[in-house]
CSV table of C-alpha atoms in Angstrom, one decimal:
chain,number,residue,atom,x,y,z
A,1039,MET,CA,11.9,-16.5,14.3
A,1040,SER,CA,12.9,-15.5,11.3
A,1041,SER,CA,13.8,-11.8,9.2
A,1042,THR,CA,11.2,-9.9,8.0
A,1043,PHE,CA,12.5,-5.6,7.1
A,1044,GLN,CA,10.6,-3.1,8.6
A,1045,LEU,CA,10.9,0.8,7.1
A,1046,ASP,CA,13.0,3.3,9.4
A,1047,THR,CA,10.5,6.0,9.1
A,1048,ALA,CA,13.4,8.3,11.2
A,1049,THR,CA,16.2,7.6,7.8
A,1050,SER,CA,13.9,5.9,5.4
A,1051,ARG,CA,15.8,2.9,5.3
A,1052,ALA,CA,14.7,-1.2,5.4
A,1053,ASN,CA,16.5,-2.8,7.9
A,1054,PRO,CA,16.2,-6.5,8.9
A,1055,THR,CA,14.4,-6.2,12.0
A,1056,PRO,CA,13.8,-11.1,13.8
A,1057,THR,CA,10.3,-10.9,14.3
A,1058,PRO,CA,8.4,-14.0,14.7
A,1059,MET,CA,7.0,-14.2,11.1
A,1060,LYS,CA,3.2,-14.6,12.0
A,1061,ARG,CA,1.9,-14.2,8.9
A,1062,LEU,CA,-1.9,-15.6,7.7
A,1063,THR,CA,-1.6,-18.1,5.4
A,1064,VAL,CA,-2.9,-19.3,1.5
A,1065,PRO,CA,-4.9,-22.1,3.8
A,1066,ALA,CA,-6.4,-19.8,6.6
A,1067,ILE,CA,-7.7,-17.8,3.9
A,1068,ARG,CA,-8.8,-20.2,1.8
A,1069,LYS,CA,-11.1,-21.8,5.4
A,1070,ARG,CA,-12.4,-18.5,5.8
A,1071,LYS,CA,-15.7,-20.0,3.8
A,1072,GLU,CA,-16.3,-23.0,5.1
A,1073,GLY,CA,-20.0,-25.0,4.1
A,1074,GLY,CA,-20.3,-22.1,1.6
A,1075,VAL,CA,-20.3,-19.3,4.2
A,1076,THR,CA,-17.5,-16.7,5.2
A,1077,ALA,CA,-18.4,-15.6,8.9
A,1078,GLU,CA,-15.3,-13.4,8.7
A,1079,PRO,CA,-15.1,-11.9,5.1
A,1080,ILE,CA,-11.9,-11.1,3.5
A,1081,VAL,CA,-9.8,-7.6,3.7
A,1082,MET,CA,-7.7,-7.6,0.0
A,1083,LEU,CA,-5.7,-3.7,-1.1
A,1084,THR,CA,-3.6,-3.3,-3.5
A,1085,ALA,CA,0.3,-2.1,-2.4
A,1086,TYR,CA,3.2,-1.4,-4.6
A,1087,THR,CA,6.2,-0.2,-1.8
A,1088,ALA,CA,6.9,-0.9,1.1
A,1089,ARG,CA,5.9,1.7,3.1
A,1090,GLN,CA,2.6,1.4,1.6
A,1091,ALA,CA,2.8,-2.4,2.7
A,1092,GLN,CA,3.2,-1.1,6.2
A,1093,LEU,CA,1.2,1.0,6.4
A,1094,LEU,CA,-1.9,-1.1,4.9
A,1095,ASP,CA,-0.7,-4.4,6.5
A,1096,ALA,CA,-1.6,-4.6,10.5
A,1097,HIS,CA,-5.2,-4.1,8.8
A,1098,CYS,CA,-5.5,-6.1,6.0
A,1099,ASP,CA,-5.7,-10.2,5.6
A,1100,VAL,CA,-4.8,-9.9,1.6
A,1101,LEU,CA,-2.2,-7.5,0.0
A,1102,LEU,CA,-2.2,-7.9,-3.7
A,1103,VAL,CA,0.8,-6.2,-5.7
A,1104,GLY,CA,-1.6,-5.8,-9.1
A,1105,ASP,CA,-0.5,-5.1,-12.1
A,1106,SER,CA,-2.7,-2.0,-11.3
A,1107,LEU,CA,0.7,-0.1,-10.4
A,1108,GLY,CA,1.1,0.0,-14.8
A,1109,GLN,CA,-2.0,2.8,-14.4
A,1110,VAL,CA,-1.0,4.3,-11.0
A,1111,ILE,CA,2.7,4.0,-10.8
A,1112,TYR,CA,4.0,4.4,-14.1
A,1113,GLY,CA,1.6,6.8,-16.1
A,1114,LEU,CA,0.6,4.1,-18.1
A,1115,PRO,CA,-2.9,3.5,-20.3
A,1116,SER,CA,-3.5,-0.1,-19.2
A,1117,SER,CA,-2.5,-2.9,-16.8
A,1118,VAL,CA,-0.9,-4.7,-20.3
A,1119,PRO,CA,2.6,-3.2,-20.9
A,1120,VAL,CA,3.4,-4.0,-17.4
A,1121,THR,CA,6.4,-6.2,-17.0
A,1122,LEU,CA,7.4,-9.3,-15.3
A,1123,ASP,CA,10.3,-7.2,-13.5
A,1124,MET,CA,8.1,-4.4,-12.9
A,1125,MET,CA,6.5,-7.1,-10.5
A,1126,VAL,CA,9.2,-8.5,-9.2
A,1127,ALA,CA,10.5,-5.5,-7.6
A,1128,HIS,CA,7.3,-4.2,-6.2
A,1129,GLY,CA,6.6,-7.7,-5.0
A,1130,ALA,CA,10.0,-7.8,-3.4
A,1131,ALA,CA,9.4,-4.6,-1.7
A,1132,VAL,CA,5.5,-5.1,-0.4
A,1133,VAL,CA,6.8,-8.0,1.3
A,1134,ARG,CA,9.8,-6.5,2.7
A,1135,GLY,CA,7.3,-3.6,4.4
A,1136,SER,CA,4.8,-6.4,5.6
A,1137,TYR,CA,4.7,-9.3,7.9
A,1138,HIS,CA,1.2,-10.0,8.6
A,1139,SER,CA,-0.5,-10.1,5.1
A,1140,VAL,CA,-0.4,-13.0,2.7
A,1141,VAL,CA,1.1,-11.7,-0.7
A,1142,ILE,CA,-0.2,-12.4,-3.7
A,1143,VAL,CA,1.3,-10.5,-7.0
A,1144,ASP,CA,-0.5,-10.0,-10.5
A,1145,MET,CA,1.4,-12.5,-13.0
A,1146,PRO,CA,1.9,-9.8,-16.0
A,1147,PHE,CA,0.1,-10.2,-19.7
A,1148,GLY,CA,2.3,-12.0,-21.7
A,1149,SER,CA,3.5,-14.3,-18.9
A,1150,TYR,CA,1.1,-17.1,-18.6
A,1151,GLU,CA,-1.1,-17.2,-21.2
A,1152,ALA,CA,0.8,-19.3,-24.1
A,1153,SER,CA,1.1,-22.3,-21.6
A,1154,PRO,CA,1.2,-24.0,-18.1
A,1155,GLN,CA,4.8,-24.1,-19.0
A,1156,GLN,CA,5.5,-20.8,-19.1
A,1157,ALA,CA,3.1,-19.5,-16.3
A,1158,PHE,CA,5.3,-21.8,-14.1
A,1159,GLU,CA,8.5,-20.8,-15.0
A,1160,ASN,CA,6.8,-17.1,-14.6
A,1161,ALA,CA,5.2,-18.4,-11.4
A,1162,SER,CA,8.2,-19.5,-9.8
A,1163,ARG,CA,10.3,-16.7,-10.5
A,1164,LEU,CA,7.9,-14.5,-9.0
A,1165,LEU,CA,7.7,-17.0,-5.7
A,1166,LYS,CA,11.5,-16.8,-6.0
A,1167,GLU,CA,12.7,-13.4,-6.2
A,1168,THR,CA,9.9,-11.6,-3.8
A,1169,GLY,CA,8.9,-14.0,-1.3
A,1170,CYS,CA,5.6,-13.8,-1.7
A,1171,ALA,CA,2.9,-16.7,-1.1
A,1172,GLY,CA,0.8,-17.0,-4.3
A,1173,VAL,CA,0.2,-15.5,-7.7
A,1174,LYS,CA,-3.3,-14.2,-9.7
A,1175,LEU,CA,-3.8,-14.9,-12.9
A,1176,GLU,CA,-6.4,-13.7,-15.4
A,1177,GLY,CA,-9.1,-15.9,-17.3
A,1178,GLY,CA,-11.6,-18.9,-17.0
A,1179,GLU,CA,-12.2,-22.1,-18.3
A,1180,ALA,CA,-9.4,-21.4,-20.4
A,1181,MET,CA,-6.8,-21.1,-17.6
A,1182,ALA,CA,-8.0,-23.7,-15.6
A,1183,PRO,CA,-5.5,-26.4,-16.6
A,1184,THR,CA,-3.0,-23.8,-15.9
A,1185,VAL,CA,-4.2,-23.1,-12.5
A,1186,GLU,CA,-4.1,-27.0,-11.9
A,1187,PHE,CA,-0.4,-27.5,-13.3
A,1188,LEU,CA,0.3,-24.3,-10.8
A,1189,VAL,CA,-1.3,-25.9,-7.8
A,1190,LYS,CA,-0.2,-29.1,-8.1
A,1191,ARG,CA,3.4,-28.4,-8.9
A,1192,GLY,CA,3.6,-25.8,-5.2
A,1193,ILE,CA,1.7,-22.9,-6.4
A,1194,PRO,CA,-1.0,-21.3,-5.0
A,1195,VAL,CA,-2.8,-18.9,-7.4
A,1196,ILE,CA,-6.3,-16.2,-7.1
A,1197,GLY,CA,-8.1,-16.6,-10.1
A,1198,HIS,CA,-10.0,-13.7,-11.6
A,1199,VAL,CA,-12.8,-13.4,-13.6
A,1200,GLY,CA,-15.2,-11.2,-15.2
A,1201,LEU,CA,-13.7,-8.1,-16.3
A,1202,THR,CA,-10.5,-8.7,-16.6
A,1203,PRO,CA,-8.5,-6.0,-17.6
A,1204,GLN,CA,-5.5,-7.3,-19.4
A,1205,ALA,CA,-8.5,-8.0,-22.2
A,1206,VAL,CA,-9.4,-4.9,-22.4
A,1207,ASN,CA,-8.7,-5.1,-26.1
A,1208,VAL,CA,-10.9,-8.1,-26.7
A,1209,LEU,CA,-14.0,-6.3,-24.4
A,1210,GLY,CA,-13.2,-2.8,-25.6
A,1211,GLY,CA,-13.1,-1.1,-22.6
A,1212,TYR,CA,-14.0,-1.9,-18.7
A,1213,ASN,CA,-18.0,-1.9,-19.0
A,1214,ALA,CA,-19.9,-3.8,-16.4
A,1215,ARG,CA,-19.6,-7.9,-17.0
A,1216,GLY,CA,-22.8,-10.3,-17.2
A,1217,ARG,CA,-25.4,-8.2,-18.8
A,1218,SER,CA,-26.0,-10.6,-21.1
A,1219,ASP,CA,-27.7,-13.9,-20.3
A,1220,ALA,CA,-24.8,-15.8,-22.5
A,1221,GLU,CA,-22.3,-14.2,-20.8
A,1222,ALA,CA,-23.7,-14.4,-17.4
A,1223,ALA,CA,-23.7,-18.1,-18.0
A,1224,LYS,CA,-19.9,-17.9,-18.9
A,1225,ILE,CA,-18.8,-15.9,-15.7
A,1226,VAL,CA,-20.4,-18.6,-13.5
A,1227,SER,CA,-18.8,-21.2,-15.5
A,1228,ASP,CA,-15.6,-20.0,-15.8
A,1229,ALA,CA,-15.4,-19.6,-11.7
A,1230,LYS,CA,-16.7,-23.3,-11.6
A,1231,ALA,CA,-13.4,-24.1,-14.1
A,1232,LEU,CA,-11.1,-22.1,-11.5
A,1233,ASP,CA,-12.2,-23.8,-8.4
A,1234,ALA,CA,-12.4,-27.2,-9.8
A,1235,ALA,CA,-8.8,-26.4,-10.6
A,1236,GLY,CA,-7.4,-25.4,-7.3
A,1237,ALA,CA,-7.0,-21.9,-6.9
A,1238,PHE,CA,-7.9,-20.6,-3.2
A,1239,ALA,CA,-9.6,-17.6,-4.1
A,1240,ILE,CA,-11.6,-16.1,-6.7
A,1241,VAL,CA,-11.6,-12.1,-8.0
A,1242,ILE,CA,-15.0,-11.4,-9.3
A,1243,GLU,CA,-14.2,-7.8,-11.5
A,1244,GLY,CA,-16.9,-5.8,-12.5
A,1245,VAL,CA,-19.7,-7.6,-12.5
A,1246,VAL,CA,-23.4,-7.0,-11.8
A,1247,GLU,CA,-23.8,-8.3,-8.2
A,1248,PRO,CA,-26.9,-11.0,-9.4
A,1249,ILE,CA,-24.0,-12.8,-10.9
A,1250,ALA,CA,-21.5,-12.2,-8.8
A,1251,ILE,CA,-23.8,-13.4,-6.2
A,1252,ASP,CA,-24.5,-16.6,-8.1
A,1253,VAL,CA,-20.8,-17.6,-8.5
A,1254,THR,CA,-20.2,-16.5,-4.7
A,1255,LYS,CA,-23.0,-19.6,-4.0
A,1256,ALA,CA,-21.5,-21.7,-6.8
A,1257,VAL,CA,-18.1,-22.6,-5.8
A,1258,ALA,CA,-15.9,-23.6,-2.9
A,1259,CYS,CA,-13.6,-21.3,-2.0
A,1260,PRO,CA,-14.0,-17.9,-1.1
A,1261,THR,CA,-15.0,-15.3,-3.9
A,1262,ILE,CA,-13.7,-11.2,-3.3
A,1263,GLY,CA,-15.2,-8.6,-5.5
A,1264,ILE,CA,-14.3,-5.3,-6.7
A,1265,GLY,CA,-17.3,-3.8,-8.1
A,1266,ALA,CA,-19.0,-6.5,-7.5
A,1267,SER,CA,-21.2,-7.5,-4.8
A,1268,ALA,CA,-21.1,-7.6,-1.4
A,1269,GLN,CA,-22.4,-9.9,-0.8
A,1270,CYS,CA,-18.8,-11.8,-1.7
A,1271,ASP,CA,-16.5,-13.3,0.9
A,1272,GLY,CA,-14.3,-10.3,0.6
A,1273,GLN,CA,-13.7,-6.8,-1.1
A,1274,VAL,CA,-10.9,-5.6,-2.7
A,1275,LEU,CA,-9.7,-2.1,-3.7
A,1276,VAL,CA,-6.8,-0.4,-5.5
A,1277,THR,CA,-5.6,1.7,-2.6
A,1278,GLU,CA,-4.9,4.9,-4.5
A,1279,ASP,CA,-8.7,5.0,-5.1
A,1280,MET,CA,-9.9,4.2,-2.2
A,1281,LEU,CA,-7.6,7.2,-0.5
A,1282,GLY,CA,-8.8,9.6,-3.1
A,1283,MET,CA,-5.4,10.1,-5.1
A,1284,PHE,CA,-7.1,10.6,-8.4
A,1285,GLU,CA,-9.5,13.1,-9.3
A,1286,ARG,CA,-11.5,10.3,-11.9
A,1287,VAL,CA,-12.1,6.4,-9.8
A,1288,PRO,CA,-14.6,3.7,-10.8
A,1289,ARG,CA,-18.1,4.9,-9.5
A,1290,PHE,CA,-18.2,1.2,-7.5
A,1291,VAL,CA,-15.2,3.0,-5.4
A,1292,ARG,CA,-16.1,3.9,-2.0
A,1293,ARG,CA,-12.9,6.7,-1.1
A,1294,TYR,CA,-12.6,7.3,2.5
A,1295,GLU,CA,-9.8,10.1,1.8
A,1296,GLU,CA,-9.0,13.0,-0.7
A,1297,ILE,CA,-5.5,12.4,0.0
A,1298,ALA,CA,-4.7,14.2,-3.1
A,1299,ASP,CA,-6.5,17.3,-2.0
A,1300,THR,CA,-3.7,16.8,1.2
A,1301,ILE,CA,-0.8,16.8,-0.8
A,1302,SER,CA,-1.0,19.1,-3.1
A,1303,ALA,CA,-2.0,21.9,-0.7
A,1304,ALA,CA,0.8,20.6,1.4
A,1305,ALA,CA,3.2,21.2,-1.7
A,1306,GLU,CA,1.7,24.7,-1.9
A,1307,ARG,CA,2.4,25.5,1.6
A,1308,TYR,CA,6.1,24.4,1.4
A,1309,ALA,CA,6.7,26.1,-2.6
A,1310,THR,CA,5.1,29.4,-0.6
A,1311,ASP,CA,7.5,29.2,2.0
A,1312,VAL,CA,10.4,28.5,0.3
A,1313,ARG,CA,9.3,31.6,-2.8
A,1314,SER,CA,8.9,33.8,0.8
A,1315,ARG,CA,12.2,32.5,1.9
A,1316,ALA,CA,11.0,31.7,4.9
A,1317,PHE,CA,11.7,27.6,4.7
A,1318,PRO,CA,14.0,27.1,7.8
A,1319,GLY,CA,17.9,26.3,7.5
A,1320,VAL,CA,20.2,23.7,9.5
A,1321,GLU,CA,22.0,25.5,12.2
A,1322,GLN,CA,25.2,26.7,11.1
A,1323,THR,CA,28.3,25.2,13.3
A,1324,TYR,CA,30.9,26.2,10.9
A,1325,GLN,CA,32.6,29.5,11.5
A,1326,PRO,CA,34.6,30.8,8.6
A,1327,LYS,CA,37.8,31.9,10.2
């Protein structure tokens, strides 16, 4: 028995609740792919808060505390300004709100690129202060020695190839990658290097479908697509995109709800009640003398 935290929806407080910690594990995710075949695709969504994690947890294998929180939560223009402190705070909240999924936290830009030693210092902080199971970092062959360094020291890693948002200033935008033969070959070699370094899974983002399929066939670990191919070993989306929280979302996103409209309509009804003084009050128990 161990303790996790469940959000009491009546009070909006996170209370420690004794519960068997039946979380999926990193090895269990890695074993989904055997002999190049993944019978049960991996379900991953992003999560940034305890309540969001609680709602998603039962349906996902992996919850990713993505640095996309920069745009989604903080209104930043990209993920580049996201700090390690932000990732720690949101990572800890997601771990508290979940008990089933493997929780992975993105390493933000500037927290791992300088050296394997820097990456270990910051990744170990993420594990210690959030309770997450592992980290995700962007980059291919250049980051393979860092991935190997982390894995050998007990830190599970998900790699990330193709469109790497932290490198948006170098890439010049968020366009699909792998259209040229040279770029396609590099994406495949990047994925192979991360696989050989010990990454237990690799996210393939914004890559033309034939290249995503080539990568999936070329590596032993599972691949998780986002704007890549249905033939990847799993899929991930930014939850707010999937729920329709924003008017404009990437073309590859399938919207399963229009939550923004629901929230706006509810706020409009509330505002109407308040302005017409139709808002219900609390029963008055105090009787003045």
